[in-house]
Amino acid sequence: DHAMYQSKLAGKHRTQLYNPDYDQLIIQKNSQLEEIEQALANNEFELYYQPKVNMTTGDVFGVEALIRWLHPDKGLIQPLDFLPFIDDTPLENKLGEWVINEALQQLTQWQQHNILIQMSINISSNHLLSPMFFDVLKNNLTKYPTIDSQYLQLEILESSTLGDISIITDIIKTCQQRLGVSFALDDFGTGYSSLTHLRSLPVDTIKIDRSFVRDMLDDPSDYSIIEGVIALTQSFSRNVIAEGVESKNHGLMLLMMGCEQAQGYEVAPPMPASEFSYWLRHYIANQDWLLCGNKSRS
Ligand code: C2E
Ligand code: MG
Ligand code: MG
Ligand code: MG
């Protein structure tokens, strides 16, 4: 037994010293990076928009911009299948800047068509922490001068806002006070110190992670977590929204628990800008959504 253990150890050690897959991985990552950079130059990225609604009033008060890669051969590629490749590379900021510009351009267009909604953009924490972030945002807001910055919200991931809370806090405050944009803490509850984040980070909105929402109807602990998060956001005077609302029952339950804002497939999936304006007209005409207690549905 002991001998076998020794030889296993040795084997394990060998793999660490020499892993033939490693070079292959680096080559793959580099070619992926080149492909993504090329895709950016070729305009192959597109933002999809997912509506956010207030379940009490029925209002569509905002959208979240979600990036897609329309690959000429492979078709539609989802963000989690390409964003990880650009983590910690210069492309992370470059793509982030593309997203900001694209979203503000779209917001300007909607505004010209009298569609006044909040635009939420996902910002990676490296991008937020990069020294040029404030100027990038400021220059973009200057470039689209008709945009009222109160319609712009930045979503930052709870799980990646680790690092120094006081530094993040400074950046958030500077952007809020000098540019007038707001912040949401995304995927709330998945971080290692959610309560510290809730107490310390001056974010305007807390987004309850969809993993809690998914199981809340069956799993008493997830239900309790949501109940607790809603109570905490109320005592900290933060706005709260639930993501991943996939059924009317989820929406109803959340509404009863005091969370009015929802985003999820039950309301609408993320869609291209052209479809969004169509969806919105249809939604308003039919007062399509849900439950809304004060809307008569016969
Ligand atoms: P997220 O910011 O938490 O975005 C919500 C994700 O949940 C989106 O996935 C959306 O399509 C999905 N979703 C919406 N409603 C439902 C639902 O009812 N059920 C389920 N199961 N899922 C739902 P998506 O578009 O694949 O994006 C994944 C993540 O990639 C985002 O999570 C965000 O962290 C990141 N991401 C997307 N676009 C960008 C971007 O432009 N910049 C950055 N930095 N990250 C982005
Ligand atoms: Mg988000
Ligand atoms: Mg989220
Ligand atoms: Mg998420």
mmCIF file of C-alpha atoms in Angstrom, residues 45-51 63-66 68 70 98 102-111 113 115 117 119 269-281:
data_model
loop_
_atom_site.group_PDB
_atom_site.id
_atom_site.type_symbol
_atom_site.label_atom_id
_atom_site.label_comp_id
_atom_site.label_asym_id
_atom_site.label_seq_id
_atom_site.Cartn_x
_atom_site.Cartn_y
_atom_site.Cartn_z
ATOM 1 C CA PHE A 45 -20.180 41.565 -31.372
ATOM 2 C CA GLU A 46 -23.683 42.672 -30.597
ATOM 3 C CA LEU A 47 -25.462 43.766 -27.468
ATOM 4 C CA TYR A 48 -28.714 42.041 -26.597
ATOM 5 C CA TYR A 49 -31.067 43.739 -24.187
ATOM 6 C CA GLN A 50 -33.170 42.140 -21.475
ATOM 7 C CA PRO A 51 -36.082 44.118 -20.001
ATOM 8 C CA VAL A 63 -32.781 46.945 -19.758
ATOM 9 C CA GLU A 64 -29.562 45.066 -19.124
ATOM 10 C CA ALA A 65 -27.094 44.987 -22.014
ATOM 11 C CA LEU A 66 -25.673 41.488 -22.537
ATOM 12 C CA ARG A 68 -23.187 38.236 -27.813
ATOM 13 C CA LEU A 70 -22.261 36.555 -33.812
ATOM 14 C CA TRP A 98 -16.775 48.850 -26.915
ATOM 15 C CA GLU A 102 -22.395 50.692 -28.049
ATOM 16 C CA ALA A 103 -24.847 50.825 -25.130
ATOM 17 C CA LEU A 104 -24.775 54.625 -24.942
ATOM 18 C CA GLN A 105 -25.265 54.898 -28.685
ATOM 19 C CA GLN A 106 -28.320 52.627 -28.384
ATOM 20 C CA LEU A 107 -29.626 54.591 -25.411
ATOM 21 C CA THR A 108 -29.353 57.788 -27.472
ATOM 22 C CA GLN A 109 -31.305 56.195 -30.319
ATOM 23 C CA TRP A 110 -34.057 54.961 -28.035
ATOM 24 C CA GLN A 111 -34.252 58.341 -26.412
ATOM 25 C CA HIS A 113 -37.740 57.586 -30.224
ATOM 26 C CA ILE A 115 -38.099 55.344 -25.181
ATOM 27 C CA ILE A 117 -35.331 53.607 -19.901
ATOM 28 C CA MET A 119 -29.483 51.114 -19.391
ATOM 29 C CA PRO A 269 -35.275 36.923 -22.826
ATOM 30 C CA PRO A 270 -32.361 39.106 -23.909
ATOM 31 C CA MET A 271 -32.979 40.288 -27.494
ATOM 32 C CA PRO A 272 -31.398 42.447 -30.196
ATOM 33 C CA ALA A 273 -32.228 46.159 -30.111
ATOM 34 C CA SER A 274 -34.464 45.897 -33.179
ATOM 35 C CA GLU A 275 -36.618 43.266 -31.464
ATOM 36 C CA PHE A 276 -36.702 45.182 -28.213
ATOM 37 C CA SER A 277 -38.597 48.167 -29.578
ATOM 38 C CA TYR A 278 -41.095 45.760 -31.168
ATOM 39 C CA TRP A 279 -41.415 43.784 -27.936
ATOM 40 C CA LEU A 280 -41.951 46.983 -25.958
ATOM 41 C CA ARG A 281 -44.757 48.226 -28.222
#
